[in-house]
């Protein structure tokens, strides 16, 4: 079926979602990372980026919050760019874990593979894969450059978040060394973990995340900068990784109710990809027990349902003014 949306109908859906959930107080800021606990929990922003580069926004879309696990998508893309699709599958995997993002048992259950670059184990492994091997500084530059290209502008390291997370990441330290034990860390484990912690501590805005979502939806061509960031052949693979495990143990419920492949982070951000149509991002710090932002989920779901969109509909969507 052909579906035509107008620019105004998207604007209305975004504003409606914002108004509907602005006062919602469900969920709680992440508190296992001290910095995140003290962020103003009333912050709320929604941003949609269309494939012609135009943004539709409501609320706090210029506030730079901790990107956290959403950055796993960016570095998975970098690993794909550097190694290709087959190597990513054999060195990390592309499977759902159905378990929390920081699960250690998931590593053991999946025959010692980290499962997917979109949980902590796989993301630390992906950081270890980033080239040039052995050069922490150049690896970090590659991670930030890739993220900048995808989002159209540079993220800013939130130093306090980085220090807060480095001082408390004991579970992740165990993961890094357990992976080393199984030969699934491809560089120094402590350095790989540090890169992962640092990338999670990058500040990003909902505006930037929507552009990144749109770049993936646009097969690697950033619709704002017009830069071809990655080979379009990777786009379905990236979106399938996101669809499979983007909301951890709640991924199935999320996909069923929203129809949108999306990735969350405990900083309160969500980045969604509707292939061929748009990128959608939302941000609000209070999260549910799986680590997904309560308000951002409600808002994105509202927009998808209100506009009758789903990645599974088979509809051809066009957008006119
Ligand atoms: N840096 C966080 C962690 O490793 C990211 C978790 C998340 O956003 N789900 O625990």
PDB file of C-alpha atoms and ligand atoms in Angstrom:
ATOM      1  CA  UNK A   1       0.000   0.000   0.000  1.00  0.00           C
ATOM      2  CA  UNK A   2       1.042   3.585  -0.646  1.00  0.00           C
ATOM      3  CA  UNK A   3       0.941   5.884   2.391  1.00  0.00           C
ATOM      4  CA  UNK A   4       1.286   9.600   2.042  1.00  0.00           C
ATOM      5  CA  UNK A   5       2.209  11.706   5.049  1.00  0.00           C
ATOM      6  CA  UNK A   6       2.357  15.456   5.096  1.00  0.00           C
ATOM      7  CA  UNK A   7       5.096  17.402   6.845  1.00  0.00           C
ATOM      8  CA  UNK A   8       2.400  19.025   8.992  1.00  0.00           C
ATOM      9  CA  UNK A   9       0.933  15.670  10.063  1.00  0.00           C
ATOM     10  CA  UNK A  10       4.373  14.624  11.361  1.00  0.00           C
ATOM     11  CA  UNK A  11       4.765  17.969  13.146  1.00  0.00           C
ATOM     12  CA  UNK A  12       1.378  17.462  14.785  1.00  0.00           C
ATOM     13  CA  UNK A  13       2.179  13.918  15.877  1.00  0.00           C
ATOM     14  CA  UNK A  14       5.494  15.025  17.421  1.00  0.00           C
ATOM     15  CA  UNK A  15       3.908  17.949  19.281  1.00  0.00           C
ATOM     16  CA  UNK A  16       1.010  15.786  20.443  1.00  0.00           C
ATOM     17  CA  UNK A  17       3.415  13.147  21.812  1.00  0.00           C
ATOM     18  CA  UNK A  18       5.338  15.875  23.620  1.00  0.00           C
ATOM     19  CA  UNK A  19       2.206  17.404  25.169  1.00  0.00           C
ATOM     20  CA  UNK A  20       0.761  14.021  26.134  1.00  0.00           C
ATOM     21  CA  UNK A  21       3.791  12.767  28.067  1.00  0.00           C
ATOM     22  CA  UNK A  22       5.525  15.951  29.203  1.00  0.00           C
ATOM     23  CA  UNK A  23       4.175  15.663  32.765  1.00  0.00           C
ATOM     24  CA  UNK A  24       4.636  11.883  33.049  1.00  0.00           C
ATOM     25  CA  UNK A  25       6.737  11.035  36.115  1.00  0.00           C
ATOM     26  CA  UNK A  26       7.040   7.247  35.740  1.00  0.00           C
ATOM     27  CA  UNK A  27      10.443   5.578  35.862  1.00  0.00           C
ATOM     28  CA  UNK A  28      13.610   6.669  37.625  1.00  0.00           C
ATOM     29  CA  UNK A  29      16.971   8.057  36.487  1.00  0.00           C
ATOM     30  CA  UNK A  30      19.689   5.394  36.291  1.00  0.00           C
ATOM     31  CA  UNK A  31      21.466   5.489  39.646  1.00  0.00           C
ATOM     32  CA  UNK A  32      24.171   2.838  39.266  1.00  0.00           C
ATOM     33  CA  UNK A  33      26.160   5.545  37.467  1.00  0.00           C
ATOM     34  CA  UNK A  34      26.197   8.472  39.970  1.00  0.00           C
ATOM     35  CA  UNK A  35      26.329  11.227  37.308  1.00  0.00           C
ATOM     36  CA  UNK A  36      23.094  10.046  35.690  1.00  0.00           C
ATOM     37  CA  UNK A  37      21.193  10.045  38.992  1.00  0.00           C
ATOM     38  CA  UNK A  38      21.466  13.819  39.354  1.00  0.00           C
ATOM     39  CA  UNK A  39      20.332  14.867  35.855  1.00  0.00           C
ATOM     40  CA  UNK A  40      17.085  16.888  35.794  1.00  0.00           C
ATOM     41  CA  UNK A  41      14.481  14.174  35.291  1.00  0.00           C
ATOM     42  CA  UNK A  42      12.012  16.615  33.697  1.00  0.00           C
ATOM     43  CA  UNK A  43      14.146  17.046  30.563  1.00  0.00           C
ATOM     44  CA  UNK A  44      12.261  15.766  27.526  1.00  0.00           C
ATOM     45  CA  UNK A  45      12.921  16.137  23.827  1.00  0.00           C
ATOM     46  CA  UNK A  46      11.740  14.564  20.589  1.00  0.00           C
ATOM     47  CA  UNK A  47      13.400  14.942  17.191  1.00  0.00           C
ATOM     48  CA  UNK A  48      12.518  13.507  13.798  1.00  0.00           C
ATOM     49  CA  UNK A  49      14.899  13.830  10.863  1.00  0.00           C
ATOM     50  CA  UNK A  50      13.502  13.293   7.385  1.00  0.00           C
ATOM     51  CA  UNK A  51      15.586  11.985   4.528  1.00  0.00           C
ATOM     52  CA  UNK A  52      15.598  15.436   2.914  1.00  0.00           C
ATOM     53  CA  UNK A  53      17.488  16.638   6.011  1.00  0.00           C
ATOM     54  CA  UNK A  54      14.647  18.579   7.626  1.00  0.00           C
ATOM     55  CA  UNK A  55      14.099  18.198  11.374  1.00  0.00           C
ATOM     56  CA  UNK A  56      10.831  18.276  13.285  1.00  0.00           C
ATOM     57  CA  UNK A  57      11.331  18.828  16.995  1.00  0.00           C
ATOM     58  CA  UNK A  58       9.711  19.426  20.361  1.00  0.00           C
ATOM     59  CA  UNK A  59      11.220  20.119  23.795  1.00  0.00           C
ATOM     60  CA  UNK A  60      14.824  19.784  24.912  1.00  0.00           C
ATOM     61  CA  UNK A  61      16.388  18.593  21.664  1.00  0.00           C
ATOM     62  CA  UNK A  62      19.609  20.591  22.095  1.00  0.00           C
ATOM     63  CA  UNK A  63      20.480  19.253  25.546  1.00  0.00           C
ATOM     64  CA  UNK A  64      23.584  17.011  25.437  1.00  0.00           C
ATOM     65  CA  UNK A  65      22.941  13.891  27.526  1.00  0.00           C
ATOM     66  CA  UNK A  66      24.996  10.714  28.026  1.00  0.00           C
ATOM     67  CA  UNK A  67      24.696   8.649  24.850  1.00  0.00           C
ATOM     68  CA  UNK A  68      25.421   5.428  26.789  1.00  0.00           C
ATOM     69  CA  UNK A  69      24.319   2.278  24.960  1.00  0.00           C
ATOM     70  CA  UNK A  70      23.083   4.067  21.865  1.00  0.00           C
ATOM     71  CA  UNK A  71      26.793   4.466  21.035  1.00  0.00           C
ATOM     72  CA  UNK A  72      26.940   0.690  20.580  1.00  0.00           C
ATOM     73  CA  UNK A  73      25.214   1.178  17.230  1.00  0.00           C
ATOM     74  CA  UNK A  74      27.783   3.708  16.084  1.00  0.00           C
ATOM     75  CA  UNK A  75      30.747   1.512  16.922  1.00  0.00           C
ATOM     76  CA  UNK A  76      29.063  -1.545  15.366  1.00  0.00           C
ATOM     77  CA  UNK A  77      28.886   0.542  12.191  1.00  0.00           C
ATOM     78  CA  UNK A  78      32.573   1.376  12.520  1.00  0.00           C
ATOM     79  CA  UNK A  79      33.411  -2.334  12.923  1.00  0.00           C
ATOM     80  CA  UNK A  80      31.333  -3.085   9.823  1.00  0.00           C
ATOM     81  CA  UNK A  81      33.148  -0.363   7.907  1.00  0.00           C
ATOM     82  CA  UNK A  82      36.542  -1.705   8.969  1.00  0.00           C
ATOM     83  CA  UNK A  83      35.900  -5.459   8.825  1.00  0.00           C
ATOM     84  CA  UNK A  84      32.762  -6.131   6.750  1.00  0.00           C
ATOM     85  CA  UNK A  85      29.586  -8.047   7.603  1.00  0.00           C
ATOM     86  CA  UNK A  86      30.923 -11.609   7.789  1.00  0.00           C
ATOM     87  CA  UNK A  87      33.750 -10.815  10.165  1.00  0.00           C
ATOM     88  CA  UNK A  88      31.410  -8.926  12.501  1.00  0.00           C
ATOM     89  CA  UNK A  89      29.195 -12.008  12.621  1.00  0.00           C
ATOM     90  CA  UNK A  90      32.029 -14.429  13.289  1.00  0.00           C
ATOM     91  CA  UNK A  91      33.993 -12.242  15.709  1.00  0.00           C
ATOM     92  CA  UNK A  92      31.016 -10.956  17.747  1.00  0.00           C
ATOM     93  CA  UNK A  93      27.653 -12.290  16.508  1.00  0.00           C
ATOM     94  CA  UNK A  94      24.251 -10.835  15.676  1.00  0.00           C
ATOM     95  CA  UNK A  95      21.972 -12.719  18.020  1.00  0.00           C
ATOM     96  CA  UNK A  96      19.436 -11.566  20.579  1.00  0.00           C
ATOM     97  CA  UNK A  97      20.332 -12.377  24.170  1.00  0.00           C
ATOM     98  CA  UNK A  98      16.889 -11.844  25.736  1.00  0.00           C
ATOM     99  CA  UNK A  99      18.836 -10.840  28.816  1.00  0.00           C
ATOM    100  CA  UNK A 100      19.897  -7.584  30.481  1.00  0.00           C
ATOM    101  CA  UNK A 101      22.494  -5.449  28.696  1.00  0.00           C
ATOM    102  CA  UNK A 102      25.248  -6.245  31.179  1.00  0.00           C
ATOM    103  CA  UNK A 103      24.546  -9.968  31.431  1.00  0.00           C
ATOM    104  CA  UNK A 104      27.512 -12.220  32.063  1.00  0.00           C
ATOM    105  CA  UNK A 105      25.503 -15.421  31.752  1.00  0.00           C
ATOM    106  CA  UNK A 106      24.542 -14.400  28.198  1.00  0.00           C
ATOM    107  CA  UNK A 107      28.214 -14.780  27.235  1.00  0.00           C
ATOM    108  CA  UNK A 108      28.315 -18.314  28.605  1.00  0.00           C
ATOM    109  CA  UNK A 109      24.972 -19.295  27.063  1.00  0.00           C
ATOM    110  CA  UNK A 110      25.965 -18.128  23.599  1.00  0.00           C
ATOM    111  CA  UNK A 111      28.944 -20.487  23.419  1.00  0.00           C
ATOM    112  CA  UNK A 112      31.377 -17.871  24.642  1.00  0.00           C
ATOM    113  CA  UNK A 113      30.401 -15.352  21.951  1.00  0.00           C
ATOM    114  CA  UNK A 114      29.399 -11.850  22.986  1.00  0.00           C
ATOM    115  CA  UNK A 115      26.149 -12.398  20.913  1.00  0.00           C
ATOM    116  CA  UNK A 116      25.784  -8.938  19.409  1.00  0.00           C
ATOM    117  CA  UNK A 117      27.648  -5.620  19.392  1.00  0.00           C
ATOM    118  CA  UNK A 118      24.555  -4.031  20.976  1.00  0.00           C
ATOM    119  CA  UNK A 119      25.001  -5.488  24.480  1.00  0.00           C
ATOM    120  CA  UNK A 120      27.888  -4.599  26.778  1.00  0.00           C
ATOM    121  CA  UNK A 121      29.969  -7.701  25.995  1.00  0.00           C
ATOM    122  CA  UNK A 122      29.698  -7.249  22.228  1.00  0.00           C
ATOM    123  CA  UNK A 123      30.237  -3.508  22.457  1.00  0.00           C
ATOM    124  CA  UNK A 124      33.452  -3.966  24.437  1.00  0.00           C
ATOM    125  CA  UNK A 125      34.526  -6.550  21.848  1.00  0.00           C
ATOM    126  CA  UNK A 126      33.646  -4.075  19.062  1.00  0.00           C
ATOM    127  CA  UNK A 127      35.818  -1.404  20.739  1.00  0.00           C
ATOM    128  CA  UNK A 128      38.638  -3.948  20.875  1.00  0.00           C
ATOM    129  CA  UNK A 129      38.254  -4.551  17.116  1.00  0.00           C
ATOM    130  CA  UNK A 130      38.536  -0.888  16.143  1.00  0.00           C
ATOM    131  CA  UNK A 131      41.638  -0.281  14.055  1.00  0.00           C
ATOM    132  CA  UNK A 132      44.475   0.560  14.443  1.00  0.00           C
ATOM    133  CA  UNK A 133      44.932  -2.260  16.957  1.00  0.00           C
ATOM    134  CA  UNK A 134      47.177  -1.305  19.870  1.00  0.00           C
ATOM    135  CA  UNK A 135      46.824   2.467  19.489  1.00  0.00           C
ATOM    136  CA  UNK A 136      44.308   3.746  22.034  1.00  0.00           C
ATOM    137  CA  UNK A 137      44.475   7.339  20.850  1.00  0.00           C
ATOM    138  CA  UNK A 138      43.948   6.579  17.182  1.00  0.00           C
ATOM    139  CA  UNK A 139      41.174   4.110  18.033  1.00  0.00           C
ATOM    140  CA  UNK A 140      39.391   6.794  20.057  1.00  0.00           C
ATOM    141  CA  UNK A 141      39.724   9.241  17.191  1.00  0.00           C
ATOM    142  CA  UNK A 142      38.213   6.669  14.826  1.00  0.00           C
ATOM    143  CA  UNK A 143      35.277   6.120  17.200  1.00  0.00           C
ATOM    144  CA  UNK A 144      34.586   9.846  17.581  1.00  0.00           C
ATOM    145  CA  UNK A 145      35.057  10.591  13.861  1.00  0.00           C
ATOM    146  CA  UNK A 146      32.609   7.863  12.928  1.00  0.00           C
ATOM    147  CA  UNK A 147      30.060   9.135  15.440  1.00  0.00           C
ATOM    148  CA  UNK A 148      30.530  12.695  14.175  1.00  0.00           C
ATOM    149  CA  UNK A 149      29.998  11.649  10.568  1.00  0.00           C
ATOM    150  CA  UNK A 150      26.849   9.718  11.442  1.00  0.00           C
ATOM    151  CA  UNK A 151      25.357  12.544  13.521  1.00  0.00           C
ATOM    152  CA  UNK A 152      26.511  15.429  11.328  1.00  0.00           C
ATOM    153  CA  UNK A 153      28.312  17.185  14.203  1.00  0.00           C
ATOM    154  CA  UNK A 154      30.754  16.302  16.960  1.00  0.00           C
ATOM    155  CA  UNK A 155      29.701  14.814  20.300  1.00  0.00           C
ATOM    156  CA  UNK A 156      31.272  16.258  23.450  1.00  0.00           C
ATOM    157  CA  UNK A 157      32.808  14.080  26.148  1.00  0.00           C
ATOM    158  CA  UNK A 158      31.024  14.577  29.497  1.00  0.00           C
ATOM    159  CA  UNK A 159      34.075  14.308  31.691  1.00  0.00           C
ATOM    160  CA  UNK A 160      32.143  13.933  34.928  1.00  0.00           C
ATOM    161  CA  UNK A 161      30.134  11.049  33.457  1.00  0.00           C
ATOM    162  CA  UNK A 162      33.313   9.360  32.230  1.00  0.00           C
ATOM    163  CA  UNK A 163      34.891   9.592  35.687  1.00  0.00           C
ATOM    164  CA  UNK A 164      31.684   8.493  37.388  1.00  0.00           C
ATOM    165  CA  UNK A 165      31.308   5.475  35.134  1.00  0.00           C
ATOM    166  CA  UNK A 166      35.002   4.500  35.227  1.00  0.00           C
ATOM    167  CA  UNK A 167      34.900   4.454  39.030  1.00  0.00           C
ATOM    168  CA  UNK A 168      31.877   2.130  39.177  1.00  0.00           C
ATOM    169  CA  UNK A 169      32.103  -0.194  36.145  1.00  0.00           C
ATOM    170  CA  UNK A 170      33.088  -3.374  37.992  1.00  0.00           C
ATOM    171  CA  UNK A 171      30.617  -5.577  36.129  1.00  0.00           C
ATOM    172  CA  UNK A 172      31.980  -4.404  32.781  1.00  0.00           C
ATOM    173  CA  UNK A 173      35.536  -5.090  33.939  1.00  0.00           C
ATOM    174  CA  UNK A 174      34.512  -8.698  34.596  1.00  0.00           C
ATOM    175  CA  UNK A 175      32.958  -8.905  31.126  1.00  0.00           C
ATOM    176  CA  UNK A 176      36.116  -7.610  29.437  1.00  0.00           C
ATOM    177  CA  UNK A 177      38.304 -10.162  31.163  1.00  0.00           C
ATOM    178  CA  UNK A 178      35.853 -13.021  30.689  1.00  0.00           C
ATOM    179  CA  UNK A 179      35.842 -12.263  26.964  1.00  0.00           C
ATOM    180  CA  UNK A 180      39.626 -12.239  27.024  1.00  0.00           C
ATOM    181  CA  UNK A 181      39.471 -15.714  28.524  1.00  0.00           C
ATOM    182  CA  UNK A 182      37.394 -16.876  25.539  1.00  0.00           C
ATOM    183  CA  UNK A 183      39.574 -15.179  22.932  1.00  0.00           C
ATOM    184  CA  UNK A 184      36.824 -12.669  22.130  1.00  0.00           C
ATOM    185  CA  UNK A 185      38.756  -9.496  22.908  1.00  0.00           C
ATOM    186  CA  UNK A 186      40.915  -8.417  20.010  1.00  0.00           C
ATOM    187  CA  UNK A 187      43.088  -5.816  21.755  1.00  0.00           C
ATOM    188  CA  UNK A 188      44.116  -5.053  25.313  1.00  0.00           C
ATOM    189  CA  UNK A 189      41.051  -5.752  27.554  1.00  0.00           C
ATOM    190  CA  UNK A 190      41.512  -2.751  29.861  1.00  0.00           C
ATOM    191  CA  UNK A 191      42.069  -0.408  26.935  1.00  0.00           C
ATOM    192  CA  UNK A 192      39.009  -1.801  25.125  1.00  0.00           C
ATOM    193  CA  UNK A 193      36.889  -1.338  28.237  1.00  0.00           C
ATOM    194  CA  UNK A 194      38.155   2.221  28.657  1.00  0.00           C
ATOM    195  CA  UNK A 195      37.225   3.052  25.059  1.00  0.00           C
ATOM    196  CA  UNK A 196      33.764   1.600  25.645  1.00  0.00           C
ATOM    197  CA  UNK A 197      33.324   3.589  28.878  1.00  0.00           C
ATOM    198  CA  UNK A 198      34.465   6.764  27.162  1.00  0.00           C
ATOM    199  CA  UNK A 199      32.161   6.320  24.176  1.00  0.00           C
ATOM    200  CA  UNK A 200      29.231   5.776  26.575  1.00  0.00           C
ATOM    201  CA  UNK A 201      30.157   9.091  28.241  1.00  0.00           C
ATOM    202  CA  UNK A 202      29.849  11.164  25.089  1.00  0.00           C
ATOM    203  CA  UNK A 203      27.230  13.877  25.241  1.00  0.00           C
ATOM    204  CA  UNK A 204      24.765  13.825  22.357  1.00  0.00           C
ATOM    205  CA  UNK A 205      21.519  15.674  21.637  1.00  0.00           C
ATOM    206  CA  UNK A 206      18.210  14.226  20.459  1.00  0.00           C
ATOM    207  CA  UNK A 207      18.710  16.385  17.364  1.00  0.00           C
ATOM    208  CA  UNK A 208      22.018  14.638  16.573  1.00  0.00           C
ATOM    209  CA  UNK A 209      20.629  11.165  17.291  1.00  0.00           C
ATOM    210  CA  UNK A 210      17.712  11.707  14.922  1.00  0.00           C
ATOM    211  CA  UNK A 211      20.193  12.660  12.186  1.00  0.00           C
ATOM    212  CA  UNK A 212      22.145   9.483  12.871  1.00  0.00           C
ATOM    213  CA  UNK A 213      18.932   7.423  12.706  1.00  0.00           C
ATOM    214  CA  UNK A 214      18.116   9.131   9.405  1.00  0.00           C
ATOM    215  CA  UNK A 215      21.615   8.383   8.067  1.00  0.00           C
ATOM    216  CA  UNK A 216      21.016   4.672   8.695  1.00  0.00           C
ATOM    217  CA  UNK A 217      17.481   4.947   7.271  1.00  0.00           C
ATOM    218  CA  UNK A 218      19.058   6.640   4.226  1.00  0.00           C
ATOM    219  CA  UNK A 219      21.528   3.785   3.607  1.00  0.00           C
ATOM    220  CA  UNK A 220      24.576   5.558   4.949  1.00  0.00           C
ATOM    221  CA  UNK A 221      24.089   8.928   3.257  1.00  0.00           C
ATOM    222  CA  UNK A 222      23.835  11.599   5.963  1.00  0.00           C
ATOM    223  CA  UNK A 223      20.822  13.652   4.797  1.00  0.00           C
ATOM    224  CA  UNK A 224      22.104  16.845   6.441  1.00  0.00           C
ATOM    225  CA  UNK A 225      25.791  16.873   5.487  1.00  0.00           C
ATOM    226  CA  UNK A 226      25.292  14.775   2.312  1.00  0.00           C
ATOM    227  CA  UNK A 227      28.347  12.733   3.306  1.00  0.00           C
ATOM    228  CA  UNK A 228      28.294   9.075   2.359  1.00  0.00           C
ATOM    229  CA  UNK A 229      29.260   7.640   5.730  1.00  0.00           C
ATOM    230  CA  UNK A 230      28.999   3.898   5.117  1.00  0.00           C
ATOM    231  CA  UNK A 231      28.289   1.425   2.340  1.00  0.00           C
ATOM    232  CA  UNK A 232      24.517   1.228   1.829  1.00  0.00           C
ATOM    233  CA  UNK A 233      24.713  -2.577   1.779  1.00  0.00           C
ATOM    234  CA  UNK A 234      25.322  -2.478   5.562  1.00  0.00           C
ATOM    235  CA  UNK A 235      22.097  -0.584   6.305  1.00  0.00           C
ATOM    236  CA  UNK A 236      19.793  -3.640   6.538  1.00  0.00           C
ATOM    237  CA  UNK A 237      22.343  -5.409   8.716  1.00  0.00           C
ATOM    238  CA  UNK A 238      22.621  -2.458  11.088  1.00  0.00           C
ATOM    239  CA  UNK A 239      18.859  -2.115  11.297  1.00  0.00           C
ATOM    240  CA  UNK A 240      18.466  -5.844  11.927  1.00  0.00           C
ATOM    241  CA  UNK A 241      20.955  -5.665  14.823  1.00  0.00           C
ATOM    242  CA  UNK A 242      18.955  -2.771  16.274  1.00  0.00           C
ATOM    243  CA  UNK A 243      15.604  -4.521  15.769  1.00  0.00           C
ATOM    244  CA  UNK A 244      16.863  -7.745  17.384  1.00  0.00           C
ATOM    245  CA  UNK A 245      18.218  -6.424  20.669  1.00  0.00           C
ATOM    246  CA  UNK A 246      17.780  -2.627  20.832  1.00  0.00           C
ATOM    247  CA  UNK A 247      15.670  -2.766  24.019  1.00  0.00           C
ATOM    248  CA  UNK A 248      17.394  -5.794  25.596  1.00  0.00           C
ATOM    249  CA  UNK A 249      14.911  -8.144  27.278  1.00  0.00           C
ATOM    250  CA  UNK A 250      12.019  -5.897  26.213  1.00  0.00           C
ATOM    251  CA  UNK A 251      12.925  -5.820  22.548  1.00  0.00           C
ATOM    252  CA  UNK A 252      10.048  -8.027  21.351  1.00  0.00           C
ATOM    253  CA  UNK A 253       7.414  -6.064  23.245  1.00  0.00           C
ATOM    254  CA  UNK A 254       8.891  -2.844  21.946  1.00  0.00           C
ATOM    255  CA  UNK A 255       8.929  -3.928  18.314  1.00  0.00           C
ATOM    256  CA  UNK A 256       5.434  -5.388  18.549  1.00  0.00           C
ATOM    257  CA  UNK A 257       3.958  -2.198  19.965  1.00  0.00           C
ATOM    258  CA  UNK A 258       6.002   0.463  18.150  1.00  0.00           C
ATOM    259  CA  UNK A 259       6.889  -1.117  14.815  1.00  0.00           C
ATOM    260  CA  UNK A 260      10.205   0.731  14.974  1.00  0.00           C
ATOM    261  CA  UNK A 261      13.727  -0.729  15.227  1.00  0.00           C
ATOM    262  CA  UNK A 262      15.309   1.446  17.916  1.00  0.00           C
ATOM    263  CA  UNK A 263      18.202   1.483  20.355  1.00  0.00           C
ATOM    264  CA  UNK A 264      18.060   2.784  23.897  1.00  0.00           C
ATOM    265  CA  UNK A 265      20.627   3.997  26.418  1.00  0.00           C
ATOM    266  CA  UNK A 266      20.454   4.367  30.209  1.00  0.00           C
ATOM    267  CA  UNK A 267      21.092   8.098  29.784  1.00  0.00           C
ATOM    268  CA  UNK A 268      17.462   8.240  28.595  1.00  0.00           C
ATOM    269  CA  UNK A 269      18.005   8.400  24.850  1.00  0.00           C
ATOM    270  CA  UNK A 270      16.343   6.365  22.120  1.00  0.00           C
ATOM    271  CA  UNK A 271      17.363   6.334  18.458  1.00  0.00           C
ATOM    272  CA  UNK A 272      14.940   4.807  15.946  1.00  0.00           C
ATOM    273  CA  UNK A 273      15.416   3.914  12.289  1.00  0.00           C
ATOM    274  CA  UNK A 274      12.522   3.687   9.833  1.00  0.00           C
ATOM    275  CA  UNK A 275      14.297   2.581   6.646  1.00  0.00           C
ATOM    276  CA  UNK A 276      13.653   4.798   3.649  1.00  0.00           C
ATOM    277  CA  UNK A 277      11.520   7.199   5.700  1.00  0.00           C
ATOM    278  CA  UNK A 278      13.102   8.880   8.744  1.00  0.00           C
ATOM    279  CA  UNK A 279      15.171   8.776  11.906  1.00  0.00           C
ATOM    280  CA  UNK A 280      13.382   9.379  15.212  1.00  0.00           C
ATOM    281  CA  UNK A 281      15.037  10.197  18.528  1.00  0.00           C
ATOM    282  CA  UNK A 282      13.657  10.977  21.951  1.00  0.00           C
ATOM    283  CA  UNK A 283      15.250  11.716  25.295  1.00  0.00           C
ATOM    284  CA  UNK A 284      13.997  11.718  28.893  1.00  0.00           C
ATOM    285  CA  UNK A 285      16.177  10.506  31.808  1.00  0.00           C
ATOM    286  CA  UNK A 286      13.767   8.304  33.844  1.00  0.00           C
ATOM    287  CA  UNK A 287      14.118   4.663  32.739  1.00  0.00           C
ATOM    288  CA  UNK A 288      12.258   1.411  33.385  1.00  0.00           C
ATOM    289  CA  UNK A 289      13.718  -1.739  34.952  1.00  0.00           C
ATOM    290  CA  UNK A 290      15.305  -2.845  31.656  1.00  0.00           C
ATOM    291  CA  UNK A 291      17.087   0.505  31.254  1.00  0.00           C
ATOM    292  CA  UNK A 292      14.827   2.036  28.586  1.00  0.00           C
ATOM    293  CA  UNK A 293      13.503   5.611  28.889  1.00  0.00           C
ATOM    294  CA  UNK A 294       9.840   5.571  29.892  1.00  0.00           C
ATOM    295  CA  UNK A 295       8.798   8.872  28.310  1.00  0.00           C
ATOM    296  CA  UNK A 296      10.911   8.433  25.188  1.00  0.00           C
ATOM    297  CA  UNK A 297       9.283   5.046  24.588  1.00  0.00           C
ATOM    298  CA  UNK A 298       5.781   6.472  25.047  1.00  0.00           C
ATOM    299  CA  UNK A 299       6.502   9.405  22.750  1.00  0.00           C
ATOM    300  CA  UNK A 300       8.048   7.377  19.924  1.00  0.00           C
ATOM    301  CA  UNK A 301       5.281   4.781  20.105  1.00  0.00           C
ATOM    302  CA  UNK A 302       2.687   7.524  19.933  1.00  0.00           C
ATOM    303  CA  UNK A 303       4.258   9.029  16.820  1.00  0.00           C
ATOM    304  CA  UNK A 304       4.526   5.666  15.057  1.00  0.00           C
ATOM    305  CA  UNK A 305       0.971   4.626  15.889  1.00  0.00           C
ATOM    306  CA  UNK A 306      -0.553   8.020  15.199  1.00  0.00           C
ATOM    307  CA  UNK A 307       1.058   8.139  11.743  1.00  0.00           C
ATOM    308  CA  UNK A 308       0.175   4.476  11.072  1.00  0.00           C
ATOM    309  CA  UNK A 309       3.831   3.576  10.522  1.00  0.00           C
ATOM    310  CA  UNK A 310       5.551   0.228  11.051  1.00  0.00           C
ATOM    311  CA  UNK A 311       8.676  -1.272   9.589  1.00  0.00           C
ATOM    312  CA  UNK A 312       6.613  -4.438   9.061  1.00  0.00           C
ATOM    313  CA  UNK A 313       3.655  -2.841   7.246  1.00  0.00           C
ATOM    314  CA  UNK A 314       5.104  -3.231   3.779  1.00  0.00           C
ATOM    315  CA  UNK A 315       3.723   0.225   2.982  1.00  0.00           C
ATOM    316  CA  UNK A 316       5.575   2.575   0.685  1.00  0.00           C
ATOM    317  CA  UNK A 317       5.700   5.864   2.569  1.00  0.00           C
ATOM    318  CA  UNK A 318       5.965   9.224   0.864  1.00  0.00           C
ATOM    319  CA  UNK A 319       6.151  12.601   2.554  1.00  0.00           C
ATOM    320  CA  UNK A 320       4.822  15.765   0.942  1.00  0.00           C
ATOM    321  CA  UNK A 321       4.611  19.354   2.179  1.00  0.00           C
TER     322      UNK A 321
HETATM  323  N1  LIG B   1      27.620   2.469  30.034  1.00  0.00           N
HETATM  324  C1  LIG B   1      26.455   1.734  30.458  1.00  0.00           C
HETATM  325  C2  LIG B   1      26.877   0.389  31.012  1.00  0.00           C
HETATM  326  O1  LIG B   1      27.833  -0.169  30.521  1.00  0.00           O
HETATM  327  C3  LIG B   1      25.540   1.582  29.283  1.00  0.00           C
HETATM  328  C4  LIG B   1      24.320   0.755  29.570  1.00  0.00           C
HETATM  329  C5  LIG B   1      23.114   1.144  28.774  1.00  0.00           C
HETATM  330  O2  LIG B   1      22.972   2.259  28.310  1.00  0.00           O
HETATM  331  N2  LIG B   1      22.186   0.226  28.675  1.00  0.00           N
HETATM  332  O3  LIG B   1      26.304  -0.082  31.945  1.00  0.00           O
END
